[in-house]
Coordinates of C-alpha atoms in Angstrom, one line a residue:
M21 CA 0.0 0.0 0.0
C22 CA 1.5 3.3 -1.1
A23 CA 0.6 6.8 0.1
Q24 CA -0.5 9.1 -2.7
K25 CA 1.3 12.4 -1.7
S26 CA 1.1 14.3 -4.9
N27 CA -1.3 17.3 -4.5
A28 CA -2.6 15.9 -1.2
Q29 CA -3.9 18.6 1.2
N30 CA -4.1 16.6 4.4
L31 CA -3.0 13.0 3.8
S32 CA -4.1 10.8 6.7
F33 CA -3.5 7.2 7.8
V34 CA -7.0 5.8 8.3
L35 CA -8.2 2.6 10.0
E36 CA -11.2 1.1 8.3
G37 CA -11.5 -2.2 10.1
V38 CA -9.4 -5.0 11.7
H39 CA -6.0 -5.0 9.8
R40 CA -7.6 -2.7 7.1
V41 CA -5.9 0.7 6.7
K42 CA -5.7 3.2 3.9
Y43 CA -4.2 6.6 3.1
E44 CA -6.9 9.2 2.5
D45 CA -6.6 12.8 1.6
R46 CA -8.9 14.7 3.9
P47 CA -9.7 18.4 4.0
V48 CA -7.3 20.6 6.0
P49 CA -9.1 21.1 9.4
E50 CA -10.6 24.5 10.0
I51 CA -9.8 26.7 13.0
N52 CA -13.3 27.2 14.4
D53 CA -12.4 28.4 17.9
P54 CA -10.2 31.6 18.1
H55 CA -8.1 29.9 20.8
D56 CA -7.2 27.0 18.5
V57 CA -4.1 26.4 16.4
L58 CA -3.3 24.3 13.3
V59 CA -0.3 22.0 13.7
N60 CA 1.7 20.5 10.9
V61 CA 2.4 17.1 12.5
R62 CA 6.0 16.0 12.1
F63 CA 6.4 12.8 14.2
T64 CA 4.0 10.4 15.8
G65 CA 4.8 7.5 18.1
I66 CA 2.9 4.2 18.1
C67 CA 1.2 3.2 21.3
G68 CA -0.2 -0.1 22.3
S69 CA -3.7 1.2 22.1
D70 CA -3.1 2.2 18.4
V71 CA -2.0 -1.4 17.7
H72 CA -5.0 -2.8 19.6
Y73 CA -7.4 -0.9 17.5
W74 CA -5.6 -2.0 14.4
E75 CA -5.7 -5.7 15.5
H76 CA -9.1 -5.8 17.2
G77 CA -11.1 -2.8 16.1
S78 CA -12.1 -1.9 19.7
I79 CA -10.8 -1.4 23.2
G80 CA -13.6 -2.1 25.8
Q81 CA -16.6 0.0 25.0
F82 CA -14.7 2.1 22.4
V83 CA -15.5 0.5 19.0
V84 CA -14.3 1.7 15.6
E85 CA -17.6 1.9 13.7
D86 CA -16.5 4.5 11.1
P87 CA -13.1 5.0 9.5
M88 CA -10.8 6.7 12.0
V89 CA -7.4 8.4 11.7
L90 CA -4.9 6.6 14.1
G91 CA -2.2 8.1 16.3
H92 CA -2.0 10.3 19.4
E93 CA 1.7 10.6 20.4
S94 CA 2.7 13.6 18.3
S95 CA 4.8 16.6 17.8
G96 CA 4.7 19.3 15.2
V97 CA 5.1 22.9 14.0
I98 CA 2.4 25.6 14.3
S99 CA 1.2 26.5 10.8
K100 CA -1.8 28.7 11.7
V101 CA -3.2 30.4 14.8
G102 CA -6.6 31.5 15.8
S103 CA -7.4 35.2 16.4
A104 CA -7.3 34.9 20.2
V105 CA -4.0 32.9 20.4
T106 CA -1.3 34.7 22.4
S107 CA 1.1 32.0 23.6
L108 CA 2.1 30.6 20.2
K109 CA 3.1 31.8 16.8
I110 CA 3.6 30.3 13.3
G111 CA 6.8 28.2 13.3
D112 CA 6.8 27.3 16.9
R113 CA 7.8 23.7 17.6
V114 CA 5.4 21.9 20.0
A115 CA 4.5 18.7 21.8
M116 CA 0.8 17.9 21.3
E117 CA -1.4 16.9 24.2
P118 CA -4.1 14.9 22.3
G119 CA -7.1 15.0 24.5
I120 CA -9.6 18.0 24.6
P121 CA -11.8 18.1 27.7
C122 CA -15.1 19.9 27.9
R123 CA -13.8 22.2 30.7
R124 CA -17.3 22.3 32.2
C125 CA -18.1 19.0 33.9
E126 CA -17.4 18.3 37.6
P127 CA -14.1 16.5 37.0
C128 CA -12.9 19.4 34.8
K129 CA -14.0 22.0 37.3
A130 CA -12.3 20.0 40.1
G131 CA -8.9 20.1 38.2
K132 CA -9.0 16.5 37.0
Y133 CA -9.7 17.1 33.3
N134 CA -8.2 13.7 32.4
L135 CA -11.4 12.3 33.9
C136 CA -13.6 14.6 31.8
E137 CA -17.0 13.0 31.1
K138 CA -16.9 14.3 27.5
M139 CA -13.2 14.0 26.6
A140 CA -12.5 14.1 22.9
F141 CA -9.3 12.0 22.8
A142 CA -7.3 11.5 19.5
A143 CA -7.7 8.1 18.0
T144 CA -10.4 7.0 20.4
P145 CA -13.7 6.4 18.6
P146 CA -15.4 8.5 17.3
Y147 CA -12.5 11.0 17.3
D148 CA -9.8 11.1 14.6
G149 CA -6.1 10.9 15.6
T150 CA -3.0 12.7 14.7
L151 CA -1.5 10.6 11.9
A152 CA -2.3 13.2 9.4
K153 CA -0.5 16.2 7.9
Y154 CA -2.5 18.7 10.0
Y155 CA -4.3 18.6 13.3
V156 CA -6.2 21.2 15.3
L157 CA -5.7 21.7 19.0
P158 CA -6.4 24.4 21.6
E159 CA -3.3 26.6 22.1
D160 CA -3.0 25.5 25.8
F161 CA -2.7 21.9 24.7
C162 CA 0.4 22.6 22.6
Y163 CA 3.6 22.9 24.6
K164 CA 6.4 24.8 23.0
V165 CA 9.7 22.9 23.3
P166 CA 13.1 24.5 23.5
E167 CA 15.7 24.1 20.8
S168 CA 17.5 21.5 22.9
I169 CA 14.6 19.2 22.3
T170 CA 14.2 17.6 18.9
L171 CA 10.7 17.1 17.4
Q172 CA 11.4 13.3 17.6
E173 CA 11.9 13.7 21.4
A174 CA 8.8 16.0 21.6
A175 CA 6.7 13.1 20.2
V176 CA 7.7 11.0 23.3
M177 CA 6.2 13.7 25.7
E178 CA 2.9 11.8 25.5
P179 CA 4.1 8.5 27.1
L180 CA 6.3 10.6 29.4
G181 CA 3.3 12.6 30.4
V182 CA 1.6 9.3 31.3
A183 CA 4.6 8.3 33.4
V184 CA 4.8 11.7 35.2
H185 CA 1.1 11.3 36.1
I186 CA 1.7 7.8 37.5
V187 CA 4.6 8.8 39.6
K188 CA 2.7 11.9 40.9
Q189 CA -0.2 9.5 41.8
A190 CA 2.4 7.4 43.7
G191 CA 3.7 10.4 45.6
V192 CA 7.3 9.2 45.2
K193 CA 9.7 11.0 47.6
P194 CA 13.5 11.2 47.8
G195 CA 15.1 8.1 49.2
Q196 CA 12.1 5.8 48.6
S197 CA 12.2 2.3 47.0
V198 CA 10.1 1.9 43.8
V199 CA 9.2 -1.3 42.0
V200 CA 8.0 -0.9 38.4
F201 CA 6.3 -3.8 36.7
G202 CA 6.6 -3.8 32.9
A203 CA 9.7 -2.5 31.1
G204 CA 7.9 -1.1 28.0
P205 CA 8.0 2.6 27.1
V206 CA 5.7 3.7 30.0
G207 CA 7.4 1.5 32.6
L208 CA 10.8 2.6 31.6
L209 CA 9.8 6.2 31.7
C210 CA 8.2 5.6 35.2
C211 CA 11.7 4.4 36.3
A212 CA 13.3 7.6 34.8
V213 CA 10.7 9.9 36.5
A214 CA 11.0 8.1 39.8
K215 CA 14.8 8.6 39.6
A216 CA 14.3 12.3 38.8
Y217 CA 12.1 12.5 41.9
G218 CA 14.9 11.1 44.0
A219 CA 14.0 7.4 44.5
S220 CA 17.1 5.6 45.8
K221 CA 16.1 2.1 44.6
I222 CA 14.2 1.5 41.4
I223 CA 13.6 -2.1 40.5
A224 CA 12.3 -2.9 37.0
V225 CA 10.3 -6.1 36.6
D226 CA 9.7 -7.9 33.3
I227 CA 9.7 -11.4 31.8
Q228 CA 11.9 -10.4 28.8
K229 CA 15.6 -10.4 29.5
G230 CA 16.3 -7.9 26.7
R231 CA 14.0 -5.3 28.2
L232 CA 15.5 -5.8 31.7
E233 CA 19.0 -5.3 30.3
F234 CA 17.8 -2.0 28.7
A235 CA 16.1 -0.9 31.9
R236 CA 19.3 -1.4 33.9
K237 CA 21.3 0.7 31.5
Y238 CA 18.5 3.3 31.3
A239 CA 17.2 4.2 34.7
A240 CA 16.6 1.2 37.0
T241 CA 19.1 0.5 39.8
A242 CA 18.2 -3.2 39.7
T243 CA 16.0 -5.6 37.7
F244 CA 14.0 -8.7 38.5
E245 CA 12.8 -11.5 36.3
P246 CA 9.9 -13.4 38.0
A247 CA 10.2 -17.1 38.3
K248 CA 7.4 -19.6 37.7
A249 CA 6.3 -19.3 41.3
T250 CA 3.4 -17.7 43.2
P251 CA 3.3 -13.9 43.4
S252 CA 4.0 -14.0 47.1
V253 CA 7.1 -16.1 46.6
N254 CA 8.4 -13.8 43.8
A255 CA 7.7 -10.8 46.0
Q256 CA 9.6 -12.2 48.9
R257 CA 12.6 -13.1 46.7
M258 CA 12.5 -9.5 45.3
I259 CA 12.5 -8.1 48.8
E260 CA 15.5 -10.3 49.9
E261 CA 17.5 -9.7 46.7
N262 CA 17.2 -6.0 46.9
G263 CA 17.4 -5.3 50.6
L264 CA 13.9 -3.9 50.8
G265 CA 13.5 -4.7 54.5
S266 CA 9.8 -5.0 55.2
G267 CA 8.9 -4.2 51.6
A268 CA 9.0 -1.5 48.9
D269 CA 7.6 2.0 49.5
V270 CA 5.9 2.2 46.1
A271 CA 4.8 -0.4 43.5
I272 CA 3.7 0.7 40.0
D273 CA 2.2 -1.6 37.5
A274 CA 2.7 -0.6 33.9
S275 CA 2.0 -4.0 32.4
G276 CA -1.7 -4.8 33.1
A277 CA -0.7 -8.4 33.8
E278 CA -2.6 -10.0 36.7
P279 CA 0.5 -11.7 38.2
S280 CA 2.2 -8.3 38.3
V281 CA -0.7 -6.8 40.1
H282 CA -0.5 -9.6 42.7
T283 CA 3.3 -9.4 43.1
G284 CA 3.0 -5.6 43.4
I285 CA 0.6 -5.8 46.3
H286 CA 2.7 -8.5 48.1
V287 CA 6.1 -6.7 47.6
L288 CA 4.9 -3.5 49.4
R289 CA 5.6 -2.7 53.0
A290 CA 2.7 -1.9 55.4
G291 CA 1.3 1.5 54.5
G292 CA 2.9 1.5 51.0
T293 CA 1.4 2.8 47.8
Y294 CA 0.3 0.8 44.8
V295 CA -0.6 2.5 41.5
Q296 CA -2.2 0.8 38.5
G297 CA -1.1 2.4 35.3
G298 CA -1.2 -0.5 32.9
M299 CA -4.5 -1.7 31.3
G300 CA -5.1 -5.4 31.2
R301 CA -8.3 -7.4 31.4
S302 CA -11.3 -5.5 32.6
E303 CA -11.7 -7.8 35.7
I304 CA -9.1 -9.8 37.6
I305 CA -8.7 -11.6 40.9
F306 CA -7.2 -9.2 43.4
P307 CA -5.3 -9.9 46.7
I308 CA -7.7 -7.8 48.8
M309 CA -6.7 -9.3 52.1
A310 CA -3.0 -8.2 51.7
A311 CA -4.1 -4.7 50.6
C312 CA -6.4 -4.5 53.6
T313 CA -4.2 -5.8 56.3
K314 CA -1.2 -3.7 55.2
E315 CA -3.4 -0.6 54.9
L316 CA -2.1 0.0 51.4
N317 CA -2.8 3.2 49.4
V318 CA -4.2 1.7 46.1
K319 CA -4.7 4.2 43.3
G320 CA -5.5 4.2 39.6
S321 CA -3.8 6.4 37.0
F322 CA -5.3 7.5 33.7
R323 CA -3.6 9.5 31.0
Y324 CA -2.3 12.9 32.3
G325 CA -3.6 16.0 34.0
S326 CA -2.8 19.6 34.8
G327 CA 0.9 20.3 34.7
D328 CA 2.0 16.8 33.6
Y329 CA 3.0 17.7 30.0
K330 CA 4.7 20.9 31.2
L331 CA 6.8 18.9 33.8
A332 CA 7.6 16.3 31.1
V333 CA 9.1 19.0 28.8
S334 CA 11.0 20.4 31.8
L335 CA 12.4 17.0 32.8
V336 CA 13.8 16.4 29.3
A337 CA 15.0 20.0 28.8
S338 CA 16.9 19.9 32.1
G339 CA 18.5 16.5 31.2
K340 CA 16.9 14.7 34.2
V341 CA 15.0 12.3 31.8
N342 CA 16.4 11.1 28.5
V343 CA 13.8 10.1 25.9
K344 CA 16.2 10.0 23.0
E345 CA 17.4 6.6 24.1
L346 CA 13.9 5.1 23.8
I347 CA 13.5 6.0 20.1
T348 CA 14.7 2.8 18.3
G349 CA 13.2 3.3 14.9
I350 CA 11.7 5.9 12.6
V351 CA 9.7 5.0 9.5
Q352 CA 8.4 7.2 6.7
F353 CA 4.7 8.1 6.6
E354 CA 4.2 5.9 3.5
D355 CA 5.4 3.0 5.5
A356 CA 3.1 3.6 8.5
E357 CA 1.7 0.1 8.6
R358 CA 5.2 -1.3 9.0
A359 CA 5.5 0.6 12.3
F360 CA 2.4 -1.1 13.6
E361 CA 3.8 -4.5 12.6
E362 CA 7.1 -3.7 14.4
V363 CA 5.4 -2.6 17.6
K364 CA 3.1 -5.7 17.5
S365 CA 6.2 -8.0 17.2
G366 CA 7.9 -6.3 20.1
K367 CA 10.7 -4.9 18.0
G368 CA 12.5 -2.0 19.6
I369 CA 11.2 0.3 22.4
K370 CA 9.6 3.3 20.7
T371 CA 8.9 3.5 16.9
L372 CA 8.0 6.9 15.4
I373 CA 6.3 7.7 12.1
A374 CA 7.7 10.7 10.3
G375 CA 5.1 13.3 9.1
V376 CA 3.9 13.8 5.6
D377 CA 6.6 15.4 3.4
S378 CA 5.6 18.9 2.3

């Protein structure tokens, strides 16, 4: 399948159904709100949710019923601004936060816009994503990046924003011990953010040796490969091998795997904090007795909220978090489907799709 770029106004990568994608030239989106900007998308990362829609056509209650543009981890350059825009100008390089809340519901008014009841999130049915030449966003959801940050790195601000939110939910403090389950992009970034927050021990857990090796070089102080044993046995071995005393201060699950959830609960000390960041099956068996008797703080984490993107940009700009090391492949827009195949096969850490050539 080839992209037809000649004379295309807004070439887009569209999902029609399971494993059915096409390139479609759509109209350049209009700026209908004076606070909106038009972004020329330059790089887009592929997320597990994008691949899941491509493979299954749905995620839970979100079902692809009409053709939908994929992608939501993007960066770009401002090409047009609304009449009321004051913080951005044409030519500015930005990281794009891809969810637009209503700003009026109770969660929005309470400062938790990531829980907005009417969130319009890119590449979540029925809303189109960012794998197109142009995309419209409100100016305050575009974050200008300094010259020290490349547009490739700026595209990784989305998963970094997720990691920032998870670590903030965990309340990680200097000197604490943190166990992170899942050494994919979000898990690795959780390790990096926890390190930036001053955690003294950061243990990455995964079943793939290659990912553990990368995690140790990247931001983890130690790694752990679970044995074919019960979660409580694995948790006890992790505690002993890493000198965690009565248990870890914080456990973060970025895998969604039920055994990881169990091990995370068991590895914590009394009064510790558990944060669920990974999405797995909608329902699982949960070790409620351990959570209860240890008086654990059990929290969920969903996307990102106020200040998370801004902090993500700051962490990269200051050198406290390195996202460049995670970018293991860049494919051209006309080869977008290959990026999905690579992510599905587990190749590399973070694959980016370059934007449409002008």
